[in-house]
């Protein structure tokens, strides 16, 4: 499972616990670069309850979007190759013409990626139950319906089609109603990753990161081998602290830089 | 092969000949309703030359597009079912949301179908060699490049997604440069079929119909069983007569009604 | 809707009734060649009940499969072109190598089509809920799970890939448990259509035909325009008469010829 | 470009040179874990010649396949997650039933992966020109034709579907005729990566590794941004040394372990 909050560039896990009932041994693994925190266990037959609790401190830098330019392909860090090539759910290679037609004339940088988010928000209906684990960015580009995961995949695919490194981020958000897992994406701009929410459903500064990957295939909430079915799931996420100004983070039009 | 001009509602074949060298027996078949004219033969080993020549008289009714309204689904002739359901290359069932988003607010009728053609012409690049016999309307909706066949398939798919019966038409055009086969589509509006060319490359009134079908699968120029490769193909199409006004048919913004 | 029993070559509808509650005007249409019987109505808002009842007499010719040979492509009736080209759910053009590898060495005719059915039955799991209205023969060839509709589509696609005309048939069966609609396919062999059930769930001689088409797109039980959801569906099918021998038709290994 | 021989677990680059004519600055990047060696440059307008030369020493451990067992999913290193989830060209999630049907009864370990290679070799035709950069393992599973890249993708996808970590490897081989780049795959068995060639065209022990990744998207020979076309390509690969026994490595039925 990949449901634990990550220790990442802008996020520190204060404390957390992962428990399984009935109790079974649990392996843990944290990926060196990204901080994805996986738990693995062999489930005994019968009902199983998994509970994860954590407190995490998150910090973001807000910036004027106009100051966040793009990076020409010949200056991209070569380590960003994995985030510029197509992946399972983000077939950027098949969306190039569409991306260039829709966004090719927008100045590169934060404004261009924001234009991608605006397009997705305007052109894709957010409807639970219309998509599944096989749904790809290519499907969403034509079928025009999906959930946060599909929105993020399409954002990632459009960015890569425009030579902007982009990756998928799963996490928790305190202002999602009803509470659930959420998915966003990050684009590499001006030397840093920046967070985007094409579904426009949450305040990005209050988002708690779980997994970071090429797409949802890398950070499955649960990768199940064998037969299992989910009986019930509850997500709760509360904002317990406050920003520098003593306020709960709210919606922002500013660039959200991970640093 | 389906390369012969059709005897259809608005078209009369004055004379034609279909020859194969070396000479072999040729079966002919004309489909009762649509007039598709198929030739079949068993090719001997070695080089083969097929030649088809015809003179055809074509007539169209031009009308003010504003006068051509749509037909509500409950008044469509039930015989139009085959042209409203999805087919091999026209997956209208997967393009419904996109079609309604882009064209749902345009008044039904000729203007709506023309809006479809305008969208295709504006959003898809006409580039030979980018597509093949497996390319579908769904591919073209995302990959945004293709040839007349792909343009027509996307037009058909969008129409059906909007509950407008539509079908694929192959044929000859005297004003195609370089000369080649061409593909258009027809939509059922106001009680008649109307001709549309989303590639905007020809004068519709001068178009000579070969085959009419659900999509290109129904009217293949050549359906080859066994191994064969095309060495060379030449198409020539000349306007030899004149319209009522003594003029060669030219581009028109009017509705082209088949009647 | 296309739920009415067809008057077809081997089937006569003794009496039937189609009723809608609340009562609304119903258009009817019977396709000339195939006898598909469509009912259309405009549903008022609110709950709607559709009821169809019929008695039908069915006759089949049983024959020794070994006597049913195939037809070489150059002797096929040219009117069978629609059943040899690919369609929405039966992409025979993409399954040619697979079909020739698996069935190319089986003698043409009834034995080859039966080999196709045996392969599907052995290699595809019959599991309700694994597929939907977008599932195609290509999907089923790799995903290896589906229901009768998917089994029939794959059978049709394999036949066409081998140049055997094939078409989709929907209908009722008295020995389906639990009772439901069913789907089979027909292949053109030895000058007649022959019925095949790759799911091997019913006695073909007792099957009552509803619709015949290229694939399920042609004969949808319900083609719904607008929003609707199904609350409940009940199918009942009883064998009331007897064959020439006074027996209920049972499973047979013989060829079931429609004539 | 990713054409340079890698410094990897079992391979040492003795010397190499990468030159571009006309001369331009070239960035280099070696991925920390896998040793993929990328070269990047901005091509000036006009003709461009890229030349890469290297000498590499390769060592493999040969082992009795019967001794190489599999690893149950709960004992896999959690760092192998990226190689067990689906990727752009290896949709293992859509091939699970097919994989379990064909290989589920073969004992896990080297024999099972070899059974996958045997199946691919027996069921897919090696034909240049039938596939392209969009072709996926799913396509190859149905279309049954392709080149080494497609063979490797299908092998990777089948392994992952069976919970065996697998990855794509590009490289050079001295016994490929005509000389060309080649693609293989590796499976994680018994605590180490093992090399497989489902196309059965080369001697695995003489293979020189270029790139290692989830699939071909990670290790493109050339990732081109902007317009370019290849005029000519020549690959030469010579065996200059000898194994411990003074012999050129030849075909082997043994397990080829990377260690």
PDB file of C-alpha atoms in Angstrom, chain C:
ATOM      1  CA  UNK C   1     -35.875  -1.110 -28.576  1.00  0.00           C
ATOM      2  CA  UNK C   2     -35.088  -4.334 -30.331  1.00  0.00           C
ATOM      3  CA  UNK C   3     -36.555  -7.027 -28.081  1.00  0.00           C
ATOM      4  CA  UNK C   4     -39.256  -8.467 -30.342  1.00  0.00           C
ATOM      5  CA  UNK C   5     -38.897 -11.908 -31.829  1.00  0.00           C
ATOM      6  CA  UNK C   6     -38.141 -11.686 -35.537  1.00  0.00           C
ATOM      7  CA  UNK C   7     -40.022 -13.171 -38.431  1.00  0.00           C
ATOM      8  CA  UNK C   8     -37.044 -14.751 -40.063  1.00  0.00           C
ATOM      9  CA  UNK C   9     -36.119 -17.592 -42.402  1.00  0.00           C
ATOM     10  CA  UNK C  10     -36.523 -20.259 -39.751  1.00  0.00           C
ATOM     11  CA  UNK C  11     -38.810 -18.531 -37.294  1.00  0.00           C
ATOM     12  CA  UNK C  12     -42.431 -17.423 -37.292  1.00  0.00           C
ATOM     13  CA  UNK C  13     -43.979 -15.189 -34.657  1.00  0.00           C
ATOM     14  CA  UNK C  14     -47.380 -16.698 -33.783  1.00  0.00           C
ATOM     15  CA  UNK C  15     -48.499 -13.719 -31.745  1.00  0.00           C
ATOM     16  CA  UNK C  16     -46.801 -10.997 -29.746  1.00  0.00           C
ATOM     17  CA  UNK C  17     -47.510  -7.788 -27.874  1.00  0.00           C
ATOM     18  CA  UNK C  18     -45.358  -4.833 -26.907  1.00  0.00           C
ATOM     19  CA  UNK C  19     -46.782  -2.547 -24.248  1.00  0.00           C
ATOM     20  CA  UNK C  20     -45.511   0.522 -22.456  1.00  0.00           C
ATOM     21  CA  UNK C  21     -46.923   1.844 -19.180  1.00  0.00           C
ATOM     22  CA  UNK C  22     -47.879   4.615 -18.969  1.00  0.00           C
ATOM     23  CA  UNK C  23     -49.230   4.161 -22.480  1.00  0.00           C
ATOM     24  CA  UNK C  24     -47.491   6.170 -25.211  1.00  0.00           C
ATOM     25  CA  UNK C  25     -47.626   5.947 -29.005  1.00  0.00           C
ATOM     26  CA  UNK C  26     -45.139   3.379 -30.321  1.00  0.00           C
ATOM     27  CA  UNK C  27     -43.584   3.408 -33.797  1.00  0.00           C
ATOM     28  CA  UNK C  28     -42.673   0.076 -35.316  1.00  0.00           C
ATOM     29  CA  UNK C  29     -40.209  -0.797 -38.012  1.00  0.00           C
ATOM     30  CA  UNK C  30     -39.204  -4.111 -39.505  1.00  0.00           C
ATOM     31  CA  UNK C  31     -36.022  -4.174 -41.578  1.00  0.00           C
ATOM     32  CA  UNK C  32     -36.816  -5.641 -44.970  1.00  0.00           C
ATOM     33  CA  UNK C  33     -34.073  -8.198 -45.347  1.00  0.00           C
ATOM     34  CA  UNK C  34     -33.324  -9.324 -41.798  1.00  0.00           C
ATOM     35  CA  UNK C  35     -36.691  -8.949 -40.112  1.00  0.00           C
ATOM     36  CA  UNK C  36     -35.314  -6.970 -37.169  1.00  0.00           C
ATOM     37  CA  UNK C  37     -38.345  -5.556 -35.419  1.00  0.00           C
ATOM     38  CA  UNK C  38     -37.766  -2.197 -33.713  1.00  0.00           C
ATOM     39  CA  UNK C  39     -40.139  -0.343 -31.378  1.00  0.00           C
ATOM     40  CA  UNK C  40     -39.670   3.361 -30.676  1.00  0.00           C
ATOM     41  CA  UNK C  41     -41.403   5.652 -28.243  1.00  0.00           C
ATOM     42  CA  UNK C  42     -40.879   8.877 -26.346  1.00  0.00           C
ATOM     43  CA  UNK C  43     -40.773   8.049 -22.649  1.00  0.00           C
ATOM     44  CA  UNK C  44     -42.609  10.428 -20.341  1.00  0.00           C
ATOM     45  CA  UNK C  45     -40.732  11.499 -17.191  1.00  0.00           C
ATOM     46  CA  UNK C  46     -40.926   9.060 -14.288  1.00  0.00           C
ATOM     47  CA  UNK C  47     -41.045   5.302 -13.980  1.00  0.00           C
ATOM     48  CA  UNK C  48     -41.717   3.315 -17.119  1.00  0.00           C
ATOM     49  CA  UNK C  49     -42.590  -0.327 -17.632  1.00  0.00           C
ATOM     50  CA  UNK C  50     -42.016  -2.071 -20.946  1.00  0.00           C
ATOM     51  CA  UNK C  51     -43.436  -5.522 -21.462  1.00  0.00           C
ATOM     52  CA  UNK C  52     -43.019  -7.766 -24.457  1.00  0.00           C
ATOM     53  CA  UNK C  53     -44.651 -11.181 -24.858  1.00  0.00           C
ATOM     54  CA  UNK C  54     -44.557 -13.508 -27.803  1.00  0.00           C
ATOM     55  CA  UNK C  55     -45.047 -17.034 -28.997  1.00  0.00           C
ATOM     56  CA  UNK C  56     -42.753 -18.107 -31.772  1.00  0.00           C
ATOM     57  CA  UNK C  57     -42.298 -21.292 -33.781  1.00  0.00           C
ATOM     58  CA  UNK C  58     -38.738 -22.115 -34.670  1.00  0.00           C
ATOM     59  CA  UNK C  59     -37.367 -24.707 -37.050  1.00  0.00           C
ATOM     60  CA  UNK C  60     -33.820 -25.686 -37.796  1.00  0.00           C
ATOM     61  CA  UNK C  61     -32.161 -28.231 -39.982  1.00  0.00           C
ATOM     62  CA  UNK C  62     -29.634 -30.378 -38.245  1.00  0.00           C
ATOM     63  CA  UNK C  63     -26.816 -31.758 -40.335  1.00  0.00           C
ATOM     64  CA  UNK C  64     -23.617 -33.688 -40.007  1.00  0.00           C
ATOM     65  CA  UNK C  65     -20.886 -31.022 -39.494  1.00  0.00           C
ATOM     66  CA  UNK C  66     -18.529 -32.989 -41.708  1.00  0.00           C
ATOM     67  CA  UNK C  67     -20.811 -32.277 -44.667  1.00  0.00           C
ATOM     68  CA  UNK C  68     -20.725 -28.492 -44.245  1.00  0.00           C
ATOM     69  CA  UNK C  69     -17.725 -27.175 -46.143  1.00  0.00           C
ATOM     70  CA  UNK C  70     -16.569 -23.633 -46.545  1.00  0.00           C
ATOM     71  CA  UNK C  71     -16.880 -21.270 -49.484  1.00  0.00           C
ATOM     72  CA  UNK C  72     -13.718 -19.921 -51.130  1.00  0.00           C
ATOM     73  CA  UNK C  73     -13.686 -16.107 -51.105  1.00  0.00           C
ATOM     74  CA  UNK C  74     -14.097 -15.881 -54.872  1.00  0.00           C
ATOM     75  CA  UNK C  75     -17.388 -17.804 -54.672  1.00  0.00           C
ATOM     76  CA  UNK C  76     -18.925 -15.914 -51.776  1.00  0.00           C
ATOM     77  CA  UNK C  77     -22.073 -14.009 -52.673  1.00  0.00           C
ATOM     78  CA  UNK C  78     -20.995 -10.385 -53.100  1.00  0.00           C
ATOM     79  CA  UNK C  79     -23.922  -9.391 -50.927  1.00  0.00           C
ATOM     80  CA  UNK C  80     -22.012 -10.872 -48.001  1.00  0.00           C
ATOM     81  CA  UNK C  81     -19.443  -8.044 -48.053  1.00  0.00           C
ATOM     82  CA  UNK C  82     -21.013  -6.356 -45.004  1.00  0.00           C
ATOM     83  CA  UNK C  83     -20.397  -9.525 -42.994  1.00  0.00           C
ATOM     84  CA  UNK C  84     -16.797  -9.989 -44.011  1.00  0.00           C
ATOM     85  CA  UNK C  85     -15.481  -6.484 -43.315  1.00  0.00           C
ATOM     86  CA  UNK C  86     -14.669  -5.278 -39.783  1.00  0.00           C
ATOM     87  CA  UNK C  87     -17.315  -3.570 -37.674  1.00  0.00           C
ATOM     88  CA  UNK C  88     -17.480  -1.573 -34.430  1.00  0.00           C
ATOM     89  CA  UNK C  89     -17.009  -4.486 -32.062  1.00  0.00           C
ATOM     90  CA  UNK C  90     -15.454  -7.009 -34.456  1.00  0.00           C
ATOM     91  CA  UNK C  91     -12.097  -5.679 -35.643  1.00  0.00           C
ATOM     92  CA  UNK C  92     -11.282  -8.674 -37.802  1.00  0.00           C
ATOM     93  CA  UNK C  93      -8.604  -6.627 -39.568  1.00  0.00           C
ATOM     94  CA  UNK C  94      -6.539  -6.596 -36.374  1.00  0.00           C
ATOM     95  CA  UNK C  95      -6.981 -10.283 -35.597  1.00  0.00           C
ATOM     96  CA  UNK C  96      -5.874 -11.849 -38.882  1.00  0.00           C
ATOM     97  CA  UNK C  97      -2.528 -13.244 -37.787  1.00  0.00           C
ATOM     98  CA  UNK C  98      -3.967 -14.607 -34.576  1.00  0.00           C
ATOM     99  CA  UNK C  99      -6.860 -16.217 -36.468  1.00  0.00           C
ATOM    100  CA  UNK C 100      -4.610 -17.777 -39.093  1.00  0.00           C
ATOM    101  CA  UNK C 101      -2.167 -19.034 -36.460  1.00  0.00           C
ATOM    102  CA  UNK C 102      -4.880 -20.666 -34.396  1.00  0.00           C
ATOM    103  CA  UNK C 103      -7.343 -21.826 -37.039  1.00  0.00           C
ATOM    104  CA  UNK C 104      -5.562 -21.572 -40.386  1.00  0.00           C
ATOM    105  CA  UNK C 105      -4.678 -25.253 -40.484  1.00  0.00           C
ATOM    106  CA  UNK C 106      -8.162 -26.497 -39.617  1.00  0.00           C
ATOM    107  CA  UNK C 107     -10.102 -27.525 -42.758  1.00  0.00           C
ATOM    108  CA  UNK C 108     -12.478 -24.784 -43.845  1.00  0.00           C
ATOM    109  CA  UNK C 109     -16.169 -25.109 -43.155  1.00  0.00           C
ATOM    110  CA  UNK C 110     -18.164 -26.043 -40.087  1.00  0.00           C
ATOM    111  CA  UNK C 111     -15.201 -27.702 -38.378  1.00  0.00           C
ATOM    112  CA  UNK C 112     -13.140 -24.528 -38.575  1.00  0.00           C
ATOM    113  CA  UNK C 113     -15.879 -22.368 -37.083  1.00  0.00           C
ATOM    114  CA  UNK C 114     -16.461 -24.981 -34.400  1.00  0.00           C
ATOM    115  CA  UNK C 115     -12.727 -24.838 -33.650  1.00  0.00           C
ATOM    116  CA  UNK C 116     -13.146 -21.084 -33.160  1.00  0.00           C
ATOM    117  CA  UNK C 117     -15.979 -21.702 -30.703  1.00  0.00           C
ATOM    118  CA  UNK C 118     -13.956 -24.327 -28.857  1.00  0.00           C
ATOM    119  CA  UNK C 119     -11.001 -21.940 -28.579  1.00  0.00           C
ATOM    120  CA  UNK C 120     -13.164 -19.132 -27.230  1.00  0.00           C
ATOM    121  CA  UNK C 121     -14.838 -21.445 -24.760  1.00  0.00           C
ATOM    122  CA  UNK C 122     -11.470 -22.774 -23.592  1.00  0.00           C
ATOM    123  CA  UNK C 123      -9.619 -19.452 -23.480  1.00  0.00           C
ATOM    124  CA  UNK C 124     -12.150 -16.853 -22.340  1.00  0.00           C
ATOM    125  CA  UNK C 125     -13.755 -16.884 -18.890  1.00  0.00           C
ATOM    126  CA  UNK C 126     -17.498 -16.310 -18.752  1.00  0.00           C
ATOM    127  CA  UNK C 127     -17.793 -13.704 -15.980  1.00  0.00           C
ATOM    128  CA  UNK C 128     -20.635 -11.216 -15.746  1.00  0.00           C
ATOM    129  CA  UNK C 129     -19.592  -7.672 -14.960  1.00  0.00           C
ATOM    130  CA  UNK C 130     -16.111  -7.796 -16.467  1.00  0.00           C
ATOM    131  CA  UNK C 131     -17.109  -6.061 -19.690  1.00  0.00           C
ATOM    132  CA  UNK C 132     -19.398  -3.287 -20.909  1.00  0.00           C
ATOM    133  CA  UNK C 133     -20.823  -1.572 -23.962  1.00  0.00           C
ATOM    134  CA  UNK C 134     -17.380  -0.417 -25.093  1.00  0.00           C
ATOM    135  CA  UNK C 135     -15.792  -3.874 -24.970  1.00  0.00           C
ATOM    136  CA  UNK C 136     -14.682  -5.177 -28.358  1.00  0.00           C
ATOM    137  CA  UNK C 137     -13.464  -8.466 -29.792  1.00  0.00           C
ATOM    138  CA  UNK C 138      -9.949  -7.061 -29.638  1.00  0.00           C
ATOM    139  CA  UNK C 139     -10.306  -6.467 -25.903  1.00  0.00           C
ATOM    140  CA  UNK C 140     -11.688  -9.943 -25.367  1.00  0.00           C
ATOM    141  CA  UNK C 141      -8.864 -11.523 -27.337  1.00  0.00           C
ATOM    142  CA  UNK C 142      -6.408 -10.160 -24.758  1.00  0.00           C
ATOM    143  CA  UNK C 143      -8.427  -9.691 -21.571  1.00  0.00           C
ATOM    144  CA  UNK C 144      -9.920 -13.177 -21.824  1.00  0.00           C
ATOM    145  CA  UNK C 145     -13.125 -12.561 -19.882  1.00  0.00           C
ATOM    146  CA  UNK C 146     -16.630 -11.526 -20.893  1.00  0.00           C
ATOM    147  CA  UNK C 147     -20.242 -12.498 -21.425  1.00  0.00           C
ATOM    148  CA  UNK C 148     -22.186 -14.012 -24.330  1.00  0.00           C
ATOM    149  CA  UNK C 149     -22.092 -10.762 -26.287  1.00  0.00           C
ATOM    150  CA  UNK C 150     -18.297 -10.655 -26.083  1.00  0.00           C
ATOM    151  CA  UNK C 151     -18.002 -14.339 -26.955  1.00  0.00           C
ATOM    152  CA  UNK C 152     -20.161 -13.810 -30.035  1.00  0.00           C
ATOM    153  CA  UNK C 153     -18.181 -10.732 -31.104  1.00  0.00           C
ATOM    154  CA  UNK C 154     -14.927 -12.625 -30.901  1.00  0.00           C
ATOM    155  CA  UNK C 155     -16.411 -15.506 -32.895  1.00  0.00           C
ATOM    156  CA  UNK C 156     -17.604 -13.094 -35.581  1.00  0.00           C
ATOM    157  CA  UNK C 157     -14.221 -11.354 -35.711  1.00  0.00           C
ATOM    158  CA  UNK C 158     -12.252 -14.588 -36.062  1.00  0.00           C
ATOM    159  CA  UNK C 159     -14.558 -15.823 -38.846  1.00  0.00           C
ATOM    160  CA  UNK C 160     -14.230 -12.617 -40.829  1.00  0.00           C
ATOM    161  CA  UNK C 161     -10.462 -12.656 -40.338  1.00  0.00           C
ATOM    162  CA  UNK C 162     -10.559 -16.051 -42.078  1.00  0.00           C
ATOM    163  CA  UNK C 163     -12.803 -14.735 -44.879  1.00  0.00           C
ATOM    164  CA  UNK C 164     -15.897 -16.461 -43.542  1.00  0.00           C
ATOM    165  CA  UNK C 165     -18.946 -14.120 -43.512  1.00  0.00           C
ATOM    166  CA  UNK C 166     -20.281 -13.907 -39.974  1.00  0.00           C
ATOM    167  CA  UNK C 167     -22.925 -11.945 -38.105  1.00  0.00           C
ATOM    168  CA  UNK C 168     -24.223 -11.325 -34.614  1.00  0.00           C
ATOM    169  CA  UNK C 169     -27.578 -12.693 -33.425  1.00  0.00           C
ATOM    170  CA  UNK C 170     -29.417 -11.706 -30.258  1.00  0.00           C
ATOM    171  CA  UNK C 171     -32.301 -13.701 -28.835  1.00  0.00           C
ATOM    172  CA  UNK C 172     -34.034 -15.712 -26.155  1.00  0.00           C
ATOM    173  CA  UNK C 173     -33.264 -19.184 -24.930  1.00  0.00           C
ATOM    174  CA  UNK C 174     -35.439 -21.411 -22.771  1.00  0.00           C
ATOM    175  CA  UNK C 175     -32.480 -23.144 -21.193  1.00  0.00           C
ATOM    176  CA  UNK C 176     -30.454 -20.227 -19.939  1.00  0.00           C
ATOM    177  CA  UNK C 177     -30.024 -20.188 -16.184  1.00  0.00           C
ATOM    178  CA  UNK C 178     -30.539 -17.562 -14.885  1.00  0.00           C
ATOM    179  CA  UNK C 179     -32.862 -16.446 -17.694  1.00  0.00           C
ATOM    180  CA  UNK C 180     -31.533 -13.482 -19.660  1.00  0.00           C
ATOM    181  CA  UNK C 181     -31.100 -12.265 -23.194  1.00  0.00           C
ATOM    182  CA  UNK C 182     -28.522 -14.247 -25.102  1.00  0.00           C
ATOM    183  CA  UNK C 183     -26.166 -13.663 -28.025  1.00  0.00           C
ATOM    184  CA  UNK C 184     -24.872 -16.095 -30.632  1.00  0.00           C
ATOM    185  CA  UNK C 185     -23.355 -15.730 -34.057  1.00  0.00           C
ATOM    186  CA  UNK C 186     -23.955 -17.100 -37.526  1.00  0.00           C
ATOM    187  CA  UNK C 187     -21.401 -18.060 -40.147  1.00  0.00           C
ATOM    188  CA  UNK C 188     -22.052 -18.401 -43.877  1.00  0.00           C
ATOM    189  CA  UNK C 189     -21.051 -21.918 -44.870  1.00  0.00           C
ATOM    190  CA  UNK C 190     -22.012 -24.123 -47.760  1.00  0.00           C
ATOM    191  CA  UNK C 191     -24.591 -21.649 -49.041  1.00  0.00           C
ATOM    192  CA  UNK C 192     -26.469 -21.044 -45.788  1.00  0.00           C
ATOM    193  CA  UNK C 193     -26.157 -19.398 -42.405  1.00  0.00           C
ATOM    194  CA  UNK C 194     -25.265 -21.716 -39.537  1.00  0.00           C
ATOM    195  CA  UNK C 195     -25.737 -20.931 -35.861  1.00  0.00           C
ATOM    196  CA  UNK C 196     -22.911 -21.121 -33.284  1.00  0.00           C
ATOM    197  CA  UNK C 197     -22.795 -20.562 -29.534  1.00  0.00           C
ATOM    198  CA  UNK C 198     -19.192 -20.067 -28.386  1.00  0.00           C
ATOM    199  CA  UNK C 199     -20.379 -19.759 -24.782  1.00  0.00           C
ATOM    200  CA  UNK C 200     -21.856 -23.280 -25.049  1.00  0.00           C
ATOM    201  CA  UNK C 201     -24.628 -22.326 -22.679  1.00  0.00           C
ATOM    202  CA  UNK C 202     -27.743 -23.166 -24.657  1.00  0.00           C
ATOM    203  CA  UNK C 203     -29.336 -25.627 -26.997  1.00  0.00           C
ATOM    204  CA  UNK C 204     -29.120 -23.822 -30.335  1.00  0.00           C
ATOM    205  CA  UNK C 205     -32.225 -25.457 -31.851  1.00  0.00           C
ATOM    206  CA  UNK C 206     -34.407 -23.884 -29.120  1.00  0.00           C
ATOM    207  CA  UNK C 207     -33.065 -20.376 -29.611  1.00  0.00           C
ATOM    208  CA  UNK C 208     -35.554 -17.626 -30.533  1.00  0.00           C
ATOM    209  CA  UNK C 209     -34.022 -14.894 -32.677  1.00  0.00           C
ATOM    210  CA  UNK C 210     -34.503 -11.205 -31.942  1.00  0.00           C
ATOM    211  CA  UNK C 211     -32.002  -9.248 -33.998  1.00  0.00           C
ATOM    212  CA  UNK C 212     -29.449 -10.016 -36.683  1.00  0.00           C
ATOM    213  CA  UNK C 213     -26.668  -7.591 -37.491  1.00  0.00           C
ATOM    214  CA  UNK C 214     -22.990  -6.982 -37.981  1.00  0.00           C
ATOM    215  CA  UNK C 215     -22.501  -6.793 -34.240  1.00  0.00           C
ATOM    216  CA  UNK C 216     -24.316  -5.613 -31.124  1.00  0.00           C
ATOM    217  CA  UNK C 217     -24.298  -2.010 -32.372  1.00  0.00           C
ATOM    218  CA  UNK C 218     -26.919  -2.967 -34.977  1.00  0.00           C
ATOM    219  CA  UNK C 219     -29.315  -4.688 -32.618  1.00  0.00           C
ATOM    220  CA  UNK C 220     -29.231  -2.896 -29.251  1.00  0.00           C
ATOM    221  CA  UNK C 221     -31.919  -4.165 -26.888  1.00  0.00           C
ATOM    222  CA  UNK C 222     -32.430  -0.517 -26.035  1.00  0.00           C
ATOM    223  CA  UNK C 223     -30.985   2.486 -27.834  1.00  0.00           C
ATOM    224  CA  UNK C 224     -31.619   5.271 -25.344  1.00  0.00           C
ATOM    225  CA  UNK C 225     -31.357   8.944 -26.191  1.00  0.00           C
ATOM    226  CA  UNK C 226     -31.372  11.033 -23.041  1.00  0.00           C
ATOM    227  CA  UNK C 227     -30.955   9.978 -19.412  1.00  0.00           C
ATOM    228  CA  UNK C 228     -32.492   6.733 -18.202  1.00  0.00           C
ATOM    229  CA  UNK C 229     -31.559   3.985 -15.822  1.00  0.00           C
ATOM    230  CA  UNK C 230     -32.811   0.425 -15.611  1.00  0.00           C
ATOM    231  CA  UNK C 231     -34.470  -0.456 -12.349  1.00  0.00           C
ATOM    232  CA  UNK C 232     -35.318  -4.069 -12.952  1.00  0.00           C
ATOM    233  CA  UNK C 233     -35.444  -6.571 -15.761  1.00  0.00           C
ATOM    234  CA  UNK C 234     -37.042  -9.990 -15.976  1.00  0.00           C
ATOM    235  CA  UNK C 235     -36.750 -12.437 -18.857  1.00  0.00           C
ATOM    236  CA  UNK C 236     -38.833 -15.607 -19.033  1.00  0.00           C
ATOM    237  CA  UNK C 237     -38.629 -18.104 -21.825  1.00  0.00           C
ATOM    238  CA  UNK C 238     -40.501 -21.397 -21.866  1.00  0.00           C
ATOM    239  CA  UNK C 239     -40.465 -24.251 -24.306  1.00  0.00           C
ATOM    240  CA  UNK C 240     -44.163 -24.937 -24.946  1.00  0.00           C
ATOM    241  CA  UNK C 241     -44.219 -27.208 -27.962  1.00  0.00           C
ATOM    242  CA  UNK C 242     -42.101 -30.050 -29.144  1.00  0.00           C
ATOM    243  CA  UNK C 243     -39.964 -31.001 -32.089  1.00  0.00           C
ATOM    244  CA  UNK C 244     -40.956 -33.507 -34.719  1.00  0.00           C
ATOM    245  CA  UNK C 245     -39.977 -36.203 -32.277  1.00  0.00           C
ATOM    246  CA  UNK C 246     -42.068 -34.738 -29.431  1.00  0.00           C
ATOM    247  CA  UNK C 247     -38.942 -33.777 -27.543  1.00  0.00           C
ATOM    248  CA  UNK C 248     -37.659 -30.497 -26.189  1.00  0.00           C
ATOM    249  CA  UNK C 249     -34.615 -29.496 -28.210  1.00  0.00           C
ATOM    250  CA  UNK C 250     -31.432 -30.337 -26.350  1.00  0.00           C
ATOM    251  CA  UNK C 251     -27.722 -29.845 -26.838  1.00  0.00           C
ATOM    252  CA  UNK C 252     -26.464 -31.064 -30.154  1.00  0.00           C
ATOM    253  CA  UNK C 253     -23.131 -31.536 -31.805  1.00  0.00           C
ATOM    254  CA  UNK C 254     -24.759 -31.299 -35.179  1.00  0.00           C
ATOM    255  CA  UNK C 255     -24.603 -28.354 -37.511  1.00  0.00           C
ATOM    256  CA  UNK C 256     -27.589 -26.039 -37.018  1.00  0.00           C
ATOM    257  CA  UNK C 257     -28.532 -24.716 -40.425  1.00  0.00           C
ATOM    258  CA  UNK C 258     -30.907 -21.778 -40.895  1.00  0.00           C
ATOM    259  CA  UNK C 259     -32.996 -22.534 -43.940  1.00  0.00           C
TER     260      UNK C 259
END
